[in-house]
Coordinates of C-alpha atoms (C1' of nucleotides) in Angstrom, one line a residue:
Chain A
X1 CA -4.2 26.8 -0.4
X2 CA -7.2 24.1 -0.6
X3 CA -6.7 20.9 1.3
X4 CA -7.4 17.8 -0.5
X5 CA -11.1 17.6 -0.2
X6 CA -11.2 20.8 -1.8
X7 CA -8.8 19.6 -4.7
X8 CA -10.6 16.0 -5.2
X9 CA -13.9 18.0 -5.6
X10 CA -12.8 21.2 -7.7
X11 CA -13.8 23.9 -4.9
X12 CA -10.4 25.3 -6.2
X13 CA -9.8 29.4 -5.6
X14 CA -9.5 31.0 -8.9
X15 CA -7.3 34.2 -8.3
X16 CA -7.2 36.9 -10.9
X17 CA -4.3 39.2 -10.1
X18 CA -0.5 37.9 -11.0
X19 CA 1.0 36.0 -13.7
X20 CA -0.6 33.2 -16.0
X21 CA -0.4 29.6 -14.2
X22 CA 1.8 27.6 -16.7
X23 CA 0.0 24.5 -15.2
X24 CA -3.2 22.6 -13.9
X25 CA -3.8 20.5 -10.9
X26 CA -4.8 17.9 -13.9
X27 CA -2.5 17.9 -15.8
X28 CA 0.3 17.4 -13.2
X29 CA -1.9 14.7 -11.8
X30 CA -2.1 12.9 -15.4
X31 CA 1.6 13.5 -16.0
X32 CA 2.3 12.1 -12.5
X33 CA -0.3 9.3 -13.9
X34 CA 1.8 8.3 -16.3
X35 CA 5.2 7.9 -14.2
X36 CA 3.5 6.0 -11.9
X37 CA 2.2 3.5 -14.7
X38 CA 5.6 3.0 -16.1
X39 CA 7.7 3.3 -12.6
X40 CA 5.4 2.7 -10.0
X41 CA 5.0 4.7 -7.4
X42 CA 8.1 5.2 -5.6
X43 CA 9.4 6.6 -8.4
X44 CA 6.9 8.9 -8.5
X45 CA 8.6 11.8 -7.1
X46 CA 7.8 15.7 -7.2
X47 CA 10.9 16.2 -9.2
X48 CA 10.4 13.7 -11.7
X49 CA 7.0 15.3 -12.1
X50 CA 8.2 18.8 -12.1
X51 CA 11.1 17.6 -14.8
X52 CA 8.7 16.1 -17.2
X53 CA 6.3 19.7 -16.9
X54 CA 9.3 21.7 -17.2
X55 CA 9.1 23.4 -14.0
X56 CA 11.0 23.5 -10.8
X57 CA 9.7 20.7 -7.9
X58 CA 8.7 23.6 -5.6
X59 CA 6.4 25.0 -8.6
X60 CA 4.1 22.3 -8.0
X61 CA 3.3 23.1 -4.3
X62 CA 1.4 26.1 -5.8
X63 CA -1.1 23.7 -7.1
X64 CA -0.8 20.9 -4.6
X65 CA -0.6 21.4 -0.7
X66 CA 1.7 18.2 -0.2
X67 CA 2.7 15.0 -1.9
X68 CA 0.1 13.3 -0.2
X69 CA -3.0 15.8 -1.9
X70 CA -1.5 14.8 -4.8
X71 CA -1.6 10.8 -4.8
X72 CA -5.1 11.4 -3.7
X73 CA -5.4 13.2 -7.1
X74 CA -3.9 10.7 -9.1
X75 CA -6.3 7.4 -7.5
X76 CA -9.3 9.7 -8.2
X77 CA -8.3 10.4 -11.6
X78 CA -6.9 7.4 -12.8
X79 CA -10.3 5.9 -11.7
X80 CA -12.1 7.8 -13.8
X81 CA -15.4 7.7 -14.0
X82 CA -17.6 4.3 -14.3
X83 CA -18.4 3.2 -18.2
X84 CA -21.9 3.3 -18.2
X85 CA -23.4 0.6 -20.2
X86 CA -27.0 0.1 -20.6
X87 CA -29.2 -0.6 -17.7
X88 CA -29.5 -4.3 -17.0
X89 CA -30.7 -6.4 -14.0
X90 CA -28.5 -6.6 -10.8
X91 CA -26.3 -9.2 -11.8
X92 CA -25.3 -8.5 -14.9
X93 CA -24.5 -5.0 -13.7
X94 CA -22.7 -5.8 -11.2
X95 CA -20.3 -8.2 -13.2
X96 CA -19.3 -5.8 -15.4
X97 CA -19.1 -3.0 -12.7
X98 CA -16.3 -5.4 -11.5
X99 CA -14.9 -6.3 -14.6
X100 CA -14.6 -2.5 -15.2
X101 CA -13.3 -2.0 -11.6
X102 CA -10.5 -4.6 -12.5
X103 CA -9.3 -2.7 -15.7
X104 CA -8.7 0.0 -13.9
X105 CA -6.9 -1.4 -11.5
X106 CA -4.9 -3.7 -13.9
X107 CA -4.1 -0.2 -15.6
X108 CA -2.7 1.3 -12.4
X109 CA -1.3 -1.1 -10.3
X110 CA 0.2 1.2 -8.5
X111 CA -4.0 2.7 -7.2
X112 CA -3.7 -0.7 -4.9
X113 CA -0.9 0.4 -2.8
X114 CA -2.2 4.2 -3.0
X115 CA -5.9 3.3 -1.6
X116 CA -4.9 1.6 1.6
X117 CA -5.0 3.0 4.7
X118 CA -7.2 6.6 5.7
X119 CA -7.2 9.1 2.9
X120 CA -10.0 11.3 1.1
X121 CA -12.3 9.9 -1.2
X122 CA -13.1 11.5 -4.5
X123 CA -16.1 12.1 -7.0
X124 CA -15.0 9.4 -9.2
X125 CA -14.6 7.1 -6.3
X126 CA -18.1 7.8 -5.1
X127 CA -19.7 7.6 -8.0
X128 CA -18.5 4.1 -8.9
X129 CA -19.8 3.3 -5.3
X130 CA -22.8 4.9 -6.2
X131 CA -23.2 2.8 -9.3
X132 CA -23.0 -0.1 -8.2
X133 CA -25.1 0.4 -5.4
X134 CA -28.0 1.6 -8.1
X135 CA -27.5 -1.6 -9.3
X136 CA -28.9 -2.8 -6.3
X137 CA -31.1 -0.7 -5.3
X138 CA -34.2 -2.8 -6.9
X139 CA -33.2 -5.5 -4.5
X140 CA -34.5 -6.9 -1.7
X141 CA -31.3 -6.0 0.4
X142 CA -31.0 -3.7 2.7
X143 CA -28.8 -0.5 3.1
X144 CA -26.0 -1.9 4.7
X145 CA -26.3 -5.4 3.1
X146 CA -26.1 -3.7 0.0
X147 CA -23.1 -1.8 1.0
X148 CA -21.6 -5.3 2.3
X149 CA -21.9 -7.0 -0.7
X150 CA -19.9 -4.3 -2.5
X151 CA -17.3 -4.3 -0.2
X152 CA -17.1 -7.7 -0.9
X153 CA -16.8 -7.4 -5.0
X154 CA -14.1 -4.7 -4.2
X155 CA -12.2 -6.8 -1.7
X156 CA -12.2 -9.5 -4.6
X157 CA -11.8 -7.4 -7.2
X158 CA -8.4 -6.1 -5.6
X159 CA -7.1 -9.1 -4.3
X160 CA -6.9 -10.4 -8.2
X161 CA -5.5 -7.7 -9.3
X162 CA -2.7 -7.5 -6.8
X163 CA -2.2 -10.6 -7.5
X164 CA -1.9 -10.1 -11.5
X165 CA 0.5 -7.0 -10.3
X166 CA 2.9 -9.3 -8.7
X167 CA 2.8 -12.2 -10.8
X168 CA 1.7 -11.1 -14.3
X169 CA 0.0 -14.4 -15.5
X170 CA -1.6 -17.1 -13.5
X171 CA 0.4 -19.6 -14.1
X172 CA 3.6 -17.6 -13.0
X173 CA 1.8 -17.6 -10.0
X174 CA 1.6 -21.3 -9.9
X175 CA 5.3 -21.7 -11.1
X176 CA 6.3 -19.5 -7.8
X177 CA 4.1 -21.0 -5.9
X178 CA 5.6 -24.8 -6.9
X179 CA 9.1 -23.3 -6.6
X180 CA 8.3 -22.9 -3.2
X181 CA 7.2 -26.0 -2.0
X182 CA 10.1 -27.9 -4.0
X183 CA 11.5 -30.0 -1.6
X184 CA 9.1 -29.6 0.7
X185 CA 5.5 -31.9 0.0
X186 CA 5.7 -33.3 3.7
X187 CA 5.2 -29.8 5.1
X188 CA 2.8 -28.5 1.9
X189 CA 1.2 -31.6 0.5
X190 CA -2.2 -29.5 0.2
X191 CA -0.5 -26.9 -2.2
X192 CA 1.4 -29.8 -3.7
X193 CA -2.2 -31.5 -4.8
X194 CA -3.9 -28.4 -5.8
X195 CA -1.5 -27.5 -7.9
X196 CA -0.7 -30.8 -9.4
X197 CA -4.1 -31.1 -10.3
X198 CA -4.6 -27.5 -11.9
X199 CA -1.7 -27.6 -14.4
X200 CA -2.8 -31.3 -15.5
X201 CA -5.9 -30.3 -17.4
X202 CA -9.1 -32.5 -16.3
X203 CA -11.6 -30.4 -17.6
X204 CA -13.1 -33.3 -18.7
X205 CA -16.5 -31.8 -18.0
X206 CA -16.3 -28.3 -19.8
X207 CA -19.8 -27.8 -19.7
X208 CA -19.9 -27.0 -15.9
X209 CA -22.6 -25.4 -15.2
X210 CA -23.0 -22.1 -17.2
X211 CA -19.5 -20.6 -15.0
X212 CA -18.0 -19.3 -17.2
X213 CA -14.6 -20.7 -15.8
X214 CA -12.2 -19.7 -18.3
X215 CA -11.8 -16.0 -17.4
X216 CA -9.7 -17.5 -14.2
X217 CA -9.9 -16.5 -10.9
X218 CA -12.0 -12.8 -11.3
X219 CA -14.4 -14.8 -12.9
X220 CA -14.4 -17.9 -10.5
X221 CA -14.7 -15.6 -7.6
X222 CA -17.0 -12.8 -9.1
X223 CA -19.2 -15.8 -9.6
X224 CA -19.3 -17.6 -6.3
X225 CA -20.2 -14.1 -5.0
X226 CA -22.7 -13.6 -7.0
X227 CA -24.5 -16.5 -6.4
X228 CA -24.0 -16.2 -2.9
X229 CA -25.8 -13.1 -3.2
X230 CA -28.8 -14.3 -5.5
X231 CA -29.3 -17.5 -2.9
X232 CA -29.4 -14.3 -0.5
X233 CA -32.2 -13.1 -2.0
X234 CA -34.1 -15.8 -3.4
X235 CA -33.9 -17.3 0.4
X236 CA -34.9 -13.8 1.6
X237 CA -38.0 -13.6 -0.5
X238 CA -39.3 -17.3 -0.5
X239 CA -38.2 -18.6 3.3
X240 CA -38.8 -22.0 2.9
Chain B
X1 CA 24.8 -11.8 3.5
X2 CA 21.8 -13.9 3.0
X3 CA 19.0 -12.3 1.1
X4 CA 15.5 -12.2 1.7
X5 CA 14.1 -16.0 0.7
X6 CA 17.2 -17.3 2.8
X7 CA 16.3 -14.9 5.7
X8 CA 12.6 -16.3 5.7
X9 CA 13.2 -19.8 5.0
X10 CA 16.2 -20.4 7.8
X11 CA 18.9 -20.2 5.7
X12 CA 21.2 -18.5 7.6
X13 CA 24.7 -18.9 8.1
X14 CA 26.4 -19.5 11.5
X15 CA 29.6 -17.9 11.7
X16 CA 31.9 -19.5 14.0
X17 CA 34.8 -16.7 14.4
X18 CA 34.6 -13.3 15.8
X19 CA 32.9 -11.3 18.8
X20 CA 29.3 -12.8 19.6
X21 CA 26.1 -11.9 18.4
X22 CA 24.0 -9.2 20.4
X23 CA 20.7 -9.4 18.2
X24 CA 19.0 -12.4 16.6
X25 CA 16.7 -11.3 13.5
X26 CA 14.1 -12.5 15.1
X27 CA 14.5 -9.9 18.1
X28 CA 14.8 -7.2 15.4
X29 CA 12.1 -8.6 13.5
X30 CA 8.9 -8.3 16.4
X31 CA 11.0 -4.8 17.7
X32 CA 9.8 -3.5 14.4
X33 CA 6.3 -5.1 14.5
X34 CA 5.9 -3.6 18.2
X35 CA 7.0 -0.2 16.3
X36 CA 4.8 -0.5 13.6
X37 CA 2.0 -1.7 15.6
X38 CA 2.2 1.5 17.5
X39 CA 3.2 4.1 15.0
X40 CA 2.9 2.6 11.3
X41 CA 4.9 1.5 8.9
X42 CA 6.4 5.0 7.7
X43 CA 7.3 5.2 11.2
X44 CA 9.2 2.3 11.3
X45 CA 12.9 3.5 10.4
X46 CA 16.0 1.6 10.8
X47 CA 17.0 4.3 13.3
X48 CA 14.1 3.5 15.7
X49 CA 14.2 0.1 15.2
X50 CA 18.0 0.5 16.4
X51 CA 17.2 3.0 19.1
X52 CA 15.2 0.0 20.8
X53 CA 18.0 -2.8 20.6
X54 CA 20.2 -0.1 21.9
X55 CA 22.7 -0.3 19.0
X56 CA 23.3 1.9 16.1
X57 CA 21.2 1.8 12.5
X58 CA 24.3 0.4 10.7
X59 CA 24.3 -2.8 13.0
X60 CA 21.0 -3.7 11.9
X61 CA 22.4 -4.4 8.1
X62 CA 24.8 -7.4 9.6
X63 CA 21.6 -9.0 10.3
X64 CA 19.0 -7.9 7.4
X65 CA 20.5 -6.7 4.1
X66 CA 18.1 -4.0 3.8
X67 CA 14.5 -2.4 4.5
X68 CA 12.6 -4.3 2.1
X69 CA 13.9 -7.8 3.8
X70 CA 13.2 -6.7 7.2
X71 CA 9.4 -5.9 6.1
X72 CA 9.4 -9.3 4.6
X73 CA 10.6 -10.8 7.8
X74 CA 7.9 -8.6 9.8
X75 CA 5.1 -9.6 7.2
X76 CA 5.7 -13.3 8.1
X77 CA 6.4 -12.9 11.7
X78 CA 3.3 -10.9 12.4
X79 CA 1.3 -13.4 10.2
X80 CA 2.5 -16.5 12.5
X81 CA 1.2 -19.8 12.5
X82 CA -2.1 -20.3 11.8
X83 CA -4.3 -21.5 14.6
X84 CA -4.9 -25.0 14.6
X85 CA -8.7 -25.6 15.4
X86 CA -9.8 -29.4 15.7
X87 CA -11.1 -30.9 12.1
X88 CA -14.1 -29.8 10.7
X89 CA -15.7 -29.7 7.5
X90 CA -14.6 -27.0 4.6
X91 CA -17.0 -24.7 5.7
X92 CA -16.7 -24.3 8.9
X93 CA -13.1 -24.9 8.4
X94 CA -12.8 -21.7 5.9
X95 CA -14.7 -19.8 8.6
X96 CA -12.9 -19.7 11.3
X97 CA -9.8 -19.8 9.0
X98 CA -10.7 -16.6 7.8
X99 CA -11.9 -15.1 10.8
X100 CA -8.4 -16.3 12.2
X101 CA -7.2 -13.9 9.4
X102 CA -9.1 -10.9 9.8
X103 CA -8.1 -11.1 13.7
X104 CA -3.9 -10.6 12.5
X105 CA -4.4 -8.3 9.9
X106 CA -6.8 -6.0 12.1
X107 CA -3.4 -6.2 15.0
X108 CA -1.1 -5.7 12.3
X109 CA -2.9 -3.1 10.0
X110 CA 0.4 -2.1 8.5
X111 CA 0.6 -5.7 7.2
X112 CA -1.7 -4.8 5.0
X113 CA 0.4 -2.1 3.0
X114 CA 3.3 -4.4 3.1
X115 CA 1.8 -7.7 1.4
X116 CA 1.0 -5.3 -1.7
X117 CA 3.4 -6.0 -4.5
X118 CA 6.0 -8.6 -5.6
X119 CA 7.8 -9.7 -2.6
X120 CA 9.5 -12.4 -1.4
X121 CA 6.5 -15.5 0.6
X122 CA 7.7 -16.6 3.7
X123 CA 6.9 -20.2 5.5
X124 CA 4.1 -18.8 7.6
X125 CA 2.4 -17.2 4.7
X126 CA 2.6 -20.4 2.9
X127 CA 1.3 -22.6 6.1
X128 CA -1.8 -20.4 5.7
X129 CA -2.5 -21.4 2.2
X130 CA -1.6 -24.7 3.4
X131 CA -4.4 -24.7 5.5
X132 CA -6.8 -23.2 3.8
X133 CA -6.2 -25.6 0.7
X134 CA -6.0 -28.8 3.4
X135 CA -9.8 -27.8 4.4
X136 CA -11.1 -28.2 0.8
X137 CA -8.7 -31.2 -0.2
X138 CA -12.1 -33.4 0.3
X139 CA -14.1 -31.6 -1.9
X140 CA -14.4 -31.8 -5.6
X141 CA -13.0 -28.5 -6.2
X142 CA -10.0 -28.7 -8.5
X143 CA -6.8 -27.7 -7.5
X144 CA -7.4 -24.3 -9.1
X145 CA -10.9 -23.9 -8.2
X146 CA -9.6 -24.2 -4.5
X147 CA -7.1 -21.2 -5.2
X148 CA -9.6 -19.3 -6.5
X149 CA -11.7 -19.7 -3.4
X150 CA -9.1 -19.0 -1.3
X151 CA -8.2 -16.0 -3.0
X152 CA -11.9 -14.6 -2.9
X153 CA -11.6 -15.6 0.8
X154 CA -8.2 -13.7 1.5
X155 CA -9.4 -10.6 -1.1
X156 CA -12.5 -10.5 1.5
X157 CA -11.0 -10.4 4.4
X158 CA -8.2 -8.0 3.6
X159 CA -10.8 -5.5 2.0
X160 CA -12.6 -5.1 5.2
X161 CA -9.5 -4.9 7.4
X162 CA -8.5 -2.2 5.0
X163 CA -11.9 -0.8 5.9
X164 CA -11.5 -1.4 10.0
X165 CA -8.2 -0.1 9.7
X166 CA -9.1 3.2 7.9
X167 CA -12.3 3.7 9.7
X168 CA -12.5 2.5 13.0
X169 CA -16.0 1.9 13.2
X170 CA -18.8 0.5 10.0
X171 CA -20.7 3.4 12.0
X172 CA -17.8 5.9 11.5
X173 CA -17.5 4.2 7.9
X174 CA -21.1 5.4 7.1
X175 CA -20.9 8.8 8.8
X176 CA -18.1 9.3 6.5
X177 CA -19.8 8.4 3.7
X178 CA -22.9 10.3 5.0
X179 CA -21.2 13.7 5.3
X180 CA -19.7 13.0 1.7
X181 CA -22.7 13.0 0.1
X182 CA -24.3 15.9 2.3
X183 CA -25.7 18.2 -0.3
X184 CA -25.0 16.4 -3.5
X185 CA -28.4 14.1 -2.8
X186 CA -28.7 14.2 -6.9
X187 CA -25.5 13.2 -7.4
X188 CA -25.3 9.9 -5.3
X189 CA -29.2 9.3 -4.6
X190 CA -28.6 5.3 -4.2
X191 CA -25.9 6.2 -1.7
X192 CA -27.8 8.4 0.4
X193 CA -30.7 5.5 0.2
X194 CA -28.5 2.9 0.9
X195 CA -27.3 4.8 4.1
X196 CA -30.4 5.6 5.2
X197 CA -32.3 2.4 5.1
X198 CA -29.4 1.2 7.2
X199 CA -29.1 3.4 9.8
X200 CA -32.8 2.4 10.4
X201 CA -32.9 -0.3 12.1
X202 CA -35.0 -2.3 10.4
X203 CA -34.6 -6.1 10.8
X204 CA -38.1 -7.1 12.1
X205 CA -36.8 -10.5 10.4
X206 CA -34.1 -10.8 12.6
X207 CA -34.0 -14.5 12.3
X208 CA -32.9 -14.7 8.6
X209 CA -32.0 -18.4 7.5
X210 CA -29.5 -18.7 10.2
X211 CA -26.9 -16.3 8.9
X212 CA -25.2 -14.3 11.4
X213 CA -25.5 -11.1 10.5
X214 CA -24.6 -9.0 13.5
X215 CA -20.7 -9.8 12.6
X216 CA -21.2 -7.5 10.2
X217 CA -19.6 -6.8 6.8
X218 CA -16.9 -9.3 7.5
X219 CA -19.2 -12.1 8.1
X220 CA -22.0 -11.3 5.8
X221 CA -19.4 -11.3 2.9
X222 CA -17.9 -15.0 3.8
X223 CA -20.9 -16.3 4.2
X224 CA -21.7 -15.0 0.8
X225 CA -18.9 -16.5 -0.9
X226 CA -19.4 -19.6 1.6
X227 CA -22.7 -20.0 0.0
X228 CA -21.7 -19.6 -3.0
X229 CA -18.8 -22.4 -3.2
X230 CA -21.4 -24.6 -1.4
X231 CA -23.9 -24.1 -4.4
X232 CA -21.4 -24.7 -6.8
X233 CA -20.1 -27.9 -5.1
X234 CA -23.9 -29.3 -4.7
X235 CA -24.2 -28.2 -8.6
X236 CA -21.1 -29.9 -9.6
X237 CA -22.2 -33.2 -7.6
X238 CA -25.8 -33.2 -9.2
X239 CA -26.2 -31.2 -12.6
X240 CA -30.0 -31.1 -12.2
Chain C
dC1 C1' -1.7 56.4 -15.3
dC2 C1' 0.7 54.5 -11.6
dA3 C1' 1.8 52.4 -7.4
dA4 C1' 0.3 48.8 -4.1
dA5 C1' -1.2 44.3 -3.8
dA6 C1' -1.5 39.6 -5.1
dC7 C1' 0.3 36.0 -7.4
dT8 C1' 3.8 33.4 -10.1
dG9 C1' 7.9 30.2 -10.6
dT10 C1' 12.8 29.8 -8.8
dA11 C1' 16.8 29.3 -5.9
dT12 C1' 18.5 27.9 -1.7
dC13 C1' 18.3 25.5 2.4
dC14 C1' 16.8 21.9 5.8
dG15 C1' 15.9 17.4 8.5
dA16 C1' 15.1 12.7 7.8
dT17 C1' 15.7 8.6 5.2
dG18 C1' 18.1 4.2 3.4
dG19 C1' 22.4 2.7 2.7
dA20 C1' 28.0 2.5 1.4
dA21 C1' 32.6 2.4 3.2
dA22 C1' 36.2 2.5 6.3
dC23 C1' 37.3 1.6 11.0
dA24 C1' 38.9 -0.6 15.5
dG25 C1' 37.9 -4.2 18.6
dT26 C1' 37.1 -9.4 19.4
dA27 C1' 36.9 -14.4 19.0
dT28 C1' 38.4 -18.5 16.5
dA29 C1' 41.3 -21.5 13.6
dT30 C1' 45.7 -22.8 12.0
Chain D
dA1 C1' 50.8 -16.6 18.5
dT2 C1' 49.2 -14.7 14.5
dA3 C1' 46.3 -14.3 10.6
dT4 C1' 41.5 -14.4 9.6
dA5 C1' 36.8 -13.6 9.9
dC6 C1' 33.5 -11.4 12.2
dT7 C1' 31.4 -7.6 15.3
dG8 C1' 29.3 -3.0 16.0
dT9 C1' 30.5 2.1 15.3
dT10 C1' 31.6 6.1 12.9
dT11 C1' 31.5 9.0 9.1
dC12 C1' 29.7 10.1 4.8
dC13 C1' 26.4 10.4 0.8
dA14 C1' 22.3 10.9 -2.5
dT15 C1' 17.6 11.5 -2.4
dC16 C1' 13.3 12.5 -0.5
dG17 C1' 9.4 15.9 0.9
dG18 C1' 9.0 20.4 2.2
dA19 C1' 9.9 25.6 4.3
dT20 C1' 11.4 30.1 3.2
dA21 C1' 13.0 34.0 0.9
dC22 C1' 13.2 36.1 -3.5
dA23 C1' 12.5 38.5 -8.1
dG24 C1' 9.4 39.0 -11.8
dT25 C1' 4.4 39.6 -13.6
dT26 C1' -0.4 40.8 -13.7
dT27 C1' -4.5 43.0 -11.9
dT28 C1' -6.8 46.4 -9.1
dG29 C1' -7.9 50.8 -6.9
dG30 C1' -6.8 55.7 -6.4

DNA sequence: CCAAAACTGTATCCGATGGAAACAGTATAT
DNA sequence: ATATACTGTTTCCATCGGATACAGTTTTGG
């Protein structure tokens, strides 16, 4: 039986002798895919998977070691592989490396629980790593600043989209949020006034600056990153 | 039996008849965190939890009124209070505020699997928002702007705990990577250029503009995002 | 051509988990 | 003093991931 690195990177044993597999390792990982979109993944369990494939649970454990193999299956696969637009300079590239990133995870909430903690990484995984460090690799930074600053798109990247996953819209977020603090501005007066002055609409100066500000909090964030990075850089190459 | 907003918020009702109280859910709430700590969250079961407080499993549901609830009470317990620093401006505000952060999520790792996913916010959570929000309250971020930030900020900080708490090491982070990519140079050649422009140690500059960049990746991503909120701030004061 | 070997999916069984329900003992209120 | 409300315990249950033994199927080697 192949562990998991095996699985996630197709060094799978092909035997020749017995009867015809009725399944794949991909398609119970898309089928398991698709519970774990509607139910999440706690509901994802190897009987429901073996129900919807027509096949006893135990069946599956001729194609995956453990239940464990086969999460890692599902992240790397419901990742996918990167859309690859055309080249473009760091920036851009990287924004919509994230975007991308974020429609993925939007699509399968359930990847943000699944991706914590030690686990093997797959193909797919790497190679979106691998993009967006290409898109870097023309820059001034180094190796591991390079490396940083991805973590650092992920890290933001995730944390919207967890956020989206537990409160679908932003301003549901807000509504819980002022729920919360009902009854209590002397303890949260700093929530109180940020989000007083959010829901009363003072964009009075809608021309800020070129941020594009109405894509909400990916955007905002993606931004300030961004530009954190390019001052990195421009400071880098021109110390003055 | 309360459920899991009353439970964090204090609501709880004191019962005047009947035998006395062994356990408080406070004492069942850091016996679980001291369990986790150790062992994980899967290995956090109502059994051991019980098997510590010397009573049986079932006694534990006159306190909490299920699993789920006594994560929620763990989450907010192990978050705590947030430090209180003297004043300082946003930015060096933010930085210790998120350094402050990192340090309770990198002694509670399993904290970081829990706070995935609706769930109920608890007092200390909020007092962390609170805080954060307080330290940008003089600037001329909007209410939602500040949200934003803060989210970037949190998003940061949890993405590299994930990291420190998967890999122990950025060293063993990169071998990892390293040993990935191992014969598959083609595949991932910005990888294996990224990881090996870092391992040499190459900072002749060491003394670049000031930013401390032996923290690592947790401190070269704030001040990214630092610097970038300051940018935007200075552009928002004077749209040159 | 035929038996041994290798592989398939199935049926049965297991320990551990979160939790429901009924229970007997205990402190308080009327 | 007695009913009431509460305590912690015992027993029980469905569901989970997984081990094992099994009967049927296909290929391989003599």
């Amino acid at each position: 039986m192949p562990d998991a690195h095996d699985l996630l990177w197709g060094h799978r044993p092909t035997p020749t002798r017995g009867p015809r597999r009725t399944l794949t390792v991909e398609h119970i990982a898309t089928t398991a895919i698709t519970i774990a979109d509607a139910d999440g993944l706690p509901a994802t369990t190897m009987q429901r998977v073996a129900e919807r494939l027509d096949v006893t649970k135990m069946a599956l454990y001729r194609y995956v070691p453990g239940k464990d193999e086969l999460v890692a299956l599902m992240i790397d696969t419901a990742l996918g592989e990167p859309p690859d637009g055309p080249p473009a300079p760091w920036r851009a590239a990287l924004r919509s490396w994230s975007d991308a990133l974020f429609t993925r995870f939007a699509a399968h909430p359930w990847a943000l629980a699944a991706t914590i903690g030690p686990r093997p990484i797959g193909p797919h995984e790497l190679t979106w790593l691998e993009r967006a460090l290409a898109a870097l690799a023309d820059t001034a930074l180094t190796g591991s600043e390079a490396m940083d600053t991805v973590a650092t798109l992920v890290g933001h990247v995730r944390g919207i989209a967890q956020q989206m996953a537990a409160q679908h819209t932003e301003a549901a977020l807000q509504h819980s949020f002022a729920t919360l603090v009902e009854g209590r501005a002397d303890r949260f007066p700093a929530i109180v006034r940020a989000l007083s002055s959010s829901s009363s609409s003072d964009n009075q100066d809608s021309d800020n600056q070129g941020s594009d500000n109405q894509g909400g909090a990916l955007a905002f964030g993606l931004d300030r990153v961004l530009d954190g990075v390019e001052l990195f850089l421009r400071v880098k190459a021109n110390p003055s």
